[in-house]
Structures are given as structure tokens and as C-alpha cells.
Amino acid sequence: MTLEIIIFIVLALVAAVSSVMMITRLNAVYSALFLVLNFFALGGIYLLLQAQFIAVAQVIVYAGAIMVLFLFVLMLLNTEKEESLLKRAKYLKIFAIVAAVIVFGEVAYVILTANVAQQFSSIQPHASNGTIQSIGHSLYTDYIIPFEAAGFLLLAATIGALLLAKKKFK
Amino acid sequence: MNVPIEYYLILSAFMFTVGVVGVVIRRNAIVVFMSIELMLNSANLTLVTFSSFMGNPIGQIFVFFVMTVAAAEAAVGLAIIIAIFRNKKTVNIDEINIFKW
């Protein structure tokens, strides 16, 4: 048990438990806060994977910007609490949970038996891969057109969101 | 890189299934949206894992674009939810059936 594995297990437990808590809380604000916790834990896992830029972006964009947007809308709409989760369409939901457990079991079985690690045993990962310098260099040279397209997409989304949420929509 | 790659992949698979269950069992449109974000994040985790283990930064660049699209999707989706709430006074997806006739 090295320190790295212990840190991973703690972060993974936080991520897993908070994701389950997120879908089971009846109050939507608690769900949002558990999702923030989940995003923070994922940011830590990205750091373990030596993806520094993605870890920072995860905390700023997801845990910061997107979740503030969600919480803002939740507070704005002030929706009532949901009734008990299994009240309506009970058998459909139980079936969905059972099916999800089976699918997860299958995927886990495939991952554990496929011997994924062997495929990567010859490759020596280097720490400079996920730095802001390396990602930024790729973004502004090889991927400049997708980068500009992403900017355009954000502009379009901003205008679309403004139009949709406007008071009088004609 | 002392943690085996399988651990990351299983965590990602678990989060994805939890997201799917969340979409099916929840009735609040905003929580359904948050479950979709959870699924996007588990896909991101897989991408970063393979990118990191292969020593190739392209997967992380892809995650950057996934984050951009997720931000755009959240903004537009929440605007749609606000517009629906203005008309129907609810975000319960059982009661929103404006496309049904």
C-alpha cells in the first residue's frame, strides 16, 4: 500500500459516495452540493493522474462555474421537494436500478479480465504531458481550429441562453 | 503511476451507472441535468486515465473540449428549463408534456 493508492482510495470513495448521495437526496440543493463534492474529488484524481491542467479546469469550470449556474437556477425557481423516489412508476425504477447493477457488473468484469494494464506496460508516461504548457502548446498549434470552434460554440450558447430565458420570447 | 489502471476505469464505470440511474429515477428536471453532468464527468475520467497511461496528451485536449460543450449545454438547458417553468410553473418531468397531444 503506497501513499498514492491510499490517496486514490480515499478520493474514489468520496467520489462514489457523493455521486450516490446526489441521486438519492430529495432536496435538489443538497444534490447540487454533493455533485460539487464529487467534482472536487475528481479534480484530486486528475492530479494523481498527472493531468494538472484538467484538474485545475475541473475545479474552476465544473465545481465553480457550472455548479454556480445550477445552484442559481435552483434558488431562482425554488422548486418544491420531490416526493419519495419510488412512489410513482415503482416497478420501472426498480427494474432500472437492477439493470444498472447488472450492466455495472458486466463492465467491471470486462475491465478486470481484459488485462488492460499489460497493453500499457511498455509505455513510460512522463510528467510533462498534462502541464498547462504542453496542453496549451497543442491547443494553439495543432488544434487551433477546434479551439476557435469551441469559442464560437460558447458564443452561440450564450446568445441562445439569453434568448430562451428572456421575459417575452417571440 | 502506482495505482492500477483498472481502479480508475471501475470508478468511472460506477459513476456512469449512477448517472444513468439518476436520469431514470429522478423527476426534477434540474437533477436529471446534473446526472447527465455526472455521466460526462465519468467519460472525462476514462479519457484522462487512458491519456495519462499512454503518455499522450490528446485525450486531455479532448476532455477540454468536452468541458466546453458541457458548459454550453448547461447554459442552454437551464435556459430552456427556466422558459418551461415560466409557462408551466413546474420542473417535474412527469407534468411537462407540451409535445404530447
Coordinates of C-alpha atoms in Angstrom, one line a residue:
Chain A
M1 CA 0.0 0.0 0.0
T2 CA 1.8 3.1 -1.1
L3 CA 0.7 6.6 -0.3
E4 CA -0.6 7.0 -3.8
I5 CA -3.0 4.1 -3.6
I6 CA -4.3 5.3 -0.2
I7 CA -5.0 8.8 -1.6
F8 CA -6.7 7.3 -4.6
I9 CA -8.9 5.1 -2.5
V10 CA -10.0 8.0 -0.3
L11 CA -10.7 10.2 -3.3
A12 CA -12.6 7.4 -5.1
L13 CA -14.7 6.6 -2.0
V14 CA -15.6 10.3 -1.7
A15 CA -16.5 10.5 -5.4
A16 CA -18.5 7.3 -5.4
V17 CA -20.4 8.0 -2.2
S18 CA -21.1 11.6 -3.2
S19 CA -22.5 10.5 -6.6
V20 CA -24.9 8.0 -4.9
M21 CA -25.9 10.7 -2.3
M22 CA -26.5 13.1 -5.2
I23 CA -29.2 11.0 -6.9
T24 CA -30.9 9.9 -3.6
R25 CA -31.3 13.3 -1.9
L26 CA -34.9 14.6 -2.3
N27 CA -33.9 18.2 -1.9
A28 CA -32.3 19.4 -5.1
V29 CA -29.9 21.8 -3.4
Y30 CA -28.3 19.0 -1.4
S31 CA -28.0 17.1 -4.7
A32 CA -26.1 20.0 -6.2
L33 CA -23.8 20.4 -3.2
F34 CA -22.9 16.6 -3.3
L35 CA -22.2 17.0 -7.0
V36 CA -19.7 19.8 -6.2
L37 CA -18.0 17.4 -3.7
N38 CA -17.9 14.8 -6.4
F39 CA -16.2 17.2 -8.8
F40 CA -13.6 18.2 -6.2
A41 CA -12.8 14.6 -5.6
L42 CA -12.5 14.0 -9.4
G43 CA -10.1 17.0 -9.5
G44 CA -7.9 15.3 -7.0
I45 CA -7.9 12.1 -9.0
Y46 CA -6.9 14.1 -12.1
L47 CA -3.9 15.4 -10.1
L48 CA -3.0 11.8 -9.3
L49 CA -3.1 11.0 -13.0
Q50 CA -0.6 13.9 -13.6
A51 CA -3.2 15.9 -15.5
Q52 CA -2.6 19.2 -13.8
F53 CA -4.4 21.4 -16.4
I54 CA -7.5 19.3 -16.4
A55 CA -7.6 19.2 -12.6
V56 CA -7.5 23.0 -12.4
A57 CA -10.1 23.3 -15.2
Q58 CA -12.3 20.8 -13.5
V59 CA -12.4 22.8 -10.3
I60 CA -12.8 26.2 -12.0
V61 CA -15.2 25.2 -14.8
Y62 CA -17.2 22.4 -13.3
A63 CA -17.1 22.9 -9.5
G64 CA -17.1 26.6 -9.9
A65 CA -18.9 28.0 -13.0
I66 CA -21.3 25.2 -14.0
M67 CA -22.4 24.3 -10.5
V68 CA -22.9 28.0 -9.6
L69 CA -25.2 28.2 -12.6
F70 CA -27.1 25.1 -11.4
L71 CA -27.5 26.4 -7.8
F72 CA -28.5 29.8 -9.1
V73 CA -31.3 28.3 -11.2
L74 CA -32.4 26.1 -8.3
M75 CA -32.7 29.0 -5.9
L76 CA -34.4 31.1 -8.6
L77 CA -37.1 28.5 -9.4
N78 CA -37.5 27.5 -5.7
T79 CA -39.0 24.1 -6.6
E80 CA -40.8 22.0 -4.1
K81 CA -39.2 18.9 -2.7
E82 CA -39.7 15.7 -4.6
E83 CA -42.0 13.1 -3.1
S84 CA -40.4 9.7 -2.3
L85 CA -38.3 8.4 -5.1
L86 CA -40.1 5.1 -5.6
K87 CA -43.6 6.4 -5.3
R88 CA -44.5 6.7 -9.0
A89 CA -43.7 4.1 -11.7
K90 CA -42.2 2.0 -8.9
Y91 CA -41.5 -1.2 -10.9
L92 CA -39.9 0.7 -13.8
K93 CA -37.5 2.3 -11.4
I94 CA -36.7 -0.9 -9.5
F95 CA -36.1 -2.5 -12.9
A96 CA -33.8 0.4 -13.9
I97 CA -31.7 0.0 -10.8
V98 CA -31.4 -3.8 -11.2
A99 CA -30.5 -3.3 -14.9
A100 CA -27.9 -0.7 -14.0
V101 CA -26.3 -3.0 -11.4
I102 CA -26.1 -5.8 -13.9
V103 CA -24.5 -3.5 -16.5
F104 CA -22.0 -2.3 -14.0
G105 CA -21.1 -5.8 -13.1
E106 CA -20.6 -6.7 -16.7
V107 CA -18.4 -3.7 -17.3
A108 CA -16.3 -4.3 -14.2
Y109 CA -15.9 -8.0 -15.2
V110 CA -14.7 -7.0 -18.6
I111 CA -12.3 -4.4 -17.2
L112 CA -10.8 -6.9 -14.7
T113 CA -10.4 -9.7 -17.2
A114 CA -9.2 -7.7 -20.2
N115 CA -5.8 -7.2 -18.8
V116 CA -5.7 -3.6 -19.7
A117 CA -2.5 -2.9 -17.8
Q118 CA -0.5 -5.2 -20.0
Q119 CA -1.2 -3.0 -23.0
F120 CA 0.5 0.0 -21.4
S121 CA 3.3 -1.8 -19.6
S122 CA 5.9 -0.8 -22.2
I123 CA 4.9 2.9 -22.4
Q124 CA 6.7 5.1 -19.9
P125 CA 4.5 8.1 -19.1
H126 CA 6.2 11.4 -18.5
A127 CA 5.0 14.0 -16.1
S128 CA 5.1 16.9 -18.6
N129 CA 2.2 15.5 -20.5
G130 CA -0.6 17.2 -18.6
T131 CA 1.0 20.5 -17.8
I132 CA -0.6 23.8 -18.9
Q133 CA 2.4 24.4 -21.1
S134 CA 2.1 21.2 -23.0
I135 CA -1.7 21.3 -23.4
G136 CA -1.6 25.0 -24.3
H137 CA 1.0 24.4 -26.9
S138 CA -1.1 21.7 -28.6
L139 CA -4.3 23.8 -28.4
Y140 CA -2.7 26.8 -30.1
T141 CA -0.9 24.8 -32.8
D142 CA -2.4 21.5 -33.9
Y143 CA -5.9 22.1 -32.5
I144 CA -6.3 25.8 -33.2
I145 CA -9.4 25.3 -35.5
P146 CA -11.3 23.1 -32.9
F147 CA -10.3 25.7 -30.3
E148 CA -11.8 28.5 -32.3
A149 CA -14.9 26.4 -33.0
A150 CA -15.3 25.8 -29.2
G151 CA -15.2 29.6 -28.7
F152 CA -17.8 30.1 -31.3
L153 CA -20.0 27.4 -29.7
L154 CA -19.8 29.2 -26.4
L155 CA -20.8 32.5 -28.1
A156 CA -23.8 30.7 -29.7
A157 CA -24.7 29.1 -26.4
T158 CA -24.6 32.5 -24.6
I159 CA -26.9 34.1 -27.2
G160 CA -29.2 31.1 -27.2
A161 CA -29.5 31.1 -23.4
L162 CA -30.2 34.8 -23.3
L163 CA -32.9 34.4 -26.0
L164 CA -34.5 31.4 -24.3
A165 CA -34.6 32.9 -20.8
K166 CA -35.8 36.3 -21.9
K167 CA -39.1 37.6 -20.4
K168 CA -41.0 37.9 -23.7
F169 CA -40.0 35.1 -26.1
K170 CA -41.4 35.7 -29.6
Chain B
M1 CA 1.6 5.7 -11.6
N2 CA 1.4 3.2 -8.8
V3 CA -2.4 2.9 -8.9
P4 CA -3.5 0.2 -11.4
I5 CA -5.5 1.4 -14.4
E6 CA -8.4 -0.9 -13.6
Y7 CA -9.2 1.1 -10.4
Y8 CA -9.7 4.3 -12.4
L9 CA -11.8 2.5 -15.1
I10 CA -14.1 0.8 -12.5
L11 CA -14.6 4.1 -10.6
S12 CA -15.6 5.7 -14.0
A13 CA -18.0 2.8 -14.8
F14 CA -19.6 3.1 -11.4
M15 CA -20.1 6.9 -11.7
F16 CA -21.6 6.4 -15.2
T17 CA -24.1 3.8 -14.0
V18 CA -25.1 6.1 -11.0
G19 CA -25.7 8.8 -13.6
V20 CA -27.9 6.6 -15.7
V21 CA -29.9 5.6 -12.6
G22 CA -30.2 9.2 -11.6
V23 CA -31.7 10.1 -15.0
V24 CA -34.2 7.3 -14.8
I25 CA -35.4 7.6 -11.2
R26 CA -35.4 11.4 -10.6
R27 CA -38.4 13.6 -11.6
N28 CA -36.8 17.0 -11.1
A29 CA -35.5 18.2 -14.5
I30 CA -32.6 20.0 -12.9
V31 CA -31.4 16.9 -11.0
V32 CA -31.7 14.9 -14.3
F33 CA -29.5 17.5 -15.8
M34 CA -26.9 17.1 -13.0
S35 CA -27.0 13.4 -13.6
I36 CA -26.0 14.0 -17.2
E37 CA -23.1 16.1 -16.0
L38 CA -22.1 13.2 -13.8
M39 CA -22.0 10.9 -16.8
L40 CA -20.0 13.4 -18.8
N41 CA -17.5 13.5 -16.0
S42 CA -17.1 9.8 -15.8
A43 CA -16.4 9.8 -19.5
N44 CA -13.8 12.5 -18.9
L45 CA -12.2 10.4 -16.2
T46 CA -11.8 7.5 -18.7
L47 CA -10.3 9.8 -21.3
V48 CA -7.8 11.3 -18.8
T49 CA -6.9 7.8 -17.5
F50 CA -6.0 6.4 -20.9
S51 CA -4.3 9.7 -21.9
S52 CA -2.1 9.6 -18.9
F53 CA -1.3 5.9 -19.1
M54 CA -0.5 6.1 -22.8
G55 CA 1.7 9.1 -22.3
N56 CA -0.2 11.0 -24.9
P57 CA -1.9 14.4 -24.2
I58 CA -4.5 14.2 -26.9
G59 CA -7.0 12.7 -24.6
Q60 CA -6.7 15.6 -22.2
I61 CA -7.3 18.1 -25.1
F62 CA -10.4 16.1 -25.9
V63 CA -11.5 16.5 -22.2
F64 CA -11.0 20.2 -22.6
F65 CA -13.5 20.3 -25.5
V66 CA -15.9 18.1 -23.6
M67 CA -15.9 20.6 -20.8
T68 CA -16.6 23.4 -23.3
V69 CA -19.5 21.6 -24.7
A70 CA -20.8 20.7 -21.2
A71 CA -20.7 24.4 -20.2
A72 CA -22.6 25.4 -23.3
E73 CA -25.1 22.5 -22.8
A74 CA -25.7 23.5 -19.2
A75 CA -26.3 27.2 -20.1
V76 CA -28.8 26.4 -22.9
G77 CA -30.5 23.5 -21.0
L78 CA -31.0 25.6 -17.8
A79 CA -32.4 28.5 -20.0
I80 CA -34.9 26.0 -21.5
I81 CA -35.9 24.8 -18.0
I82 CA -36.4 28.5 -17.0
A83 CA -38.6 29.1 -20.0
I84 CA -40.7 25.9 -19.3
F85 CA -41.0 26.9 -15.6
R86 CA -42.3 30.3 -16.7
N87 CA -45.2 28.7 -18.6
K88 CA -45.9 25.5 -16.6
K89 CA -44.9 26.6 -13.1
T90 CA -43.1 23.2 -12.5
V91 CA -39.9 21.4 -13.4
N92 CA -41.3 17.9 -12.7
I93 CA -40.8 16.0 -15.9
D94 CA -43.9 13.9 -15.3
E95 CA -46.0 17.0 -15.7
I96 CA -44.1 18.6 -18.6
N97 CA -45.7 17.1 -21.7
I98 CA -46.1 20.0 -24.1
F99 CA -45.0 17.8 -27.1
K100 CA -47.8 15.3 -26.3
W101 CA -51.2 15.8 -27.8

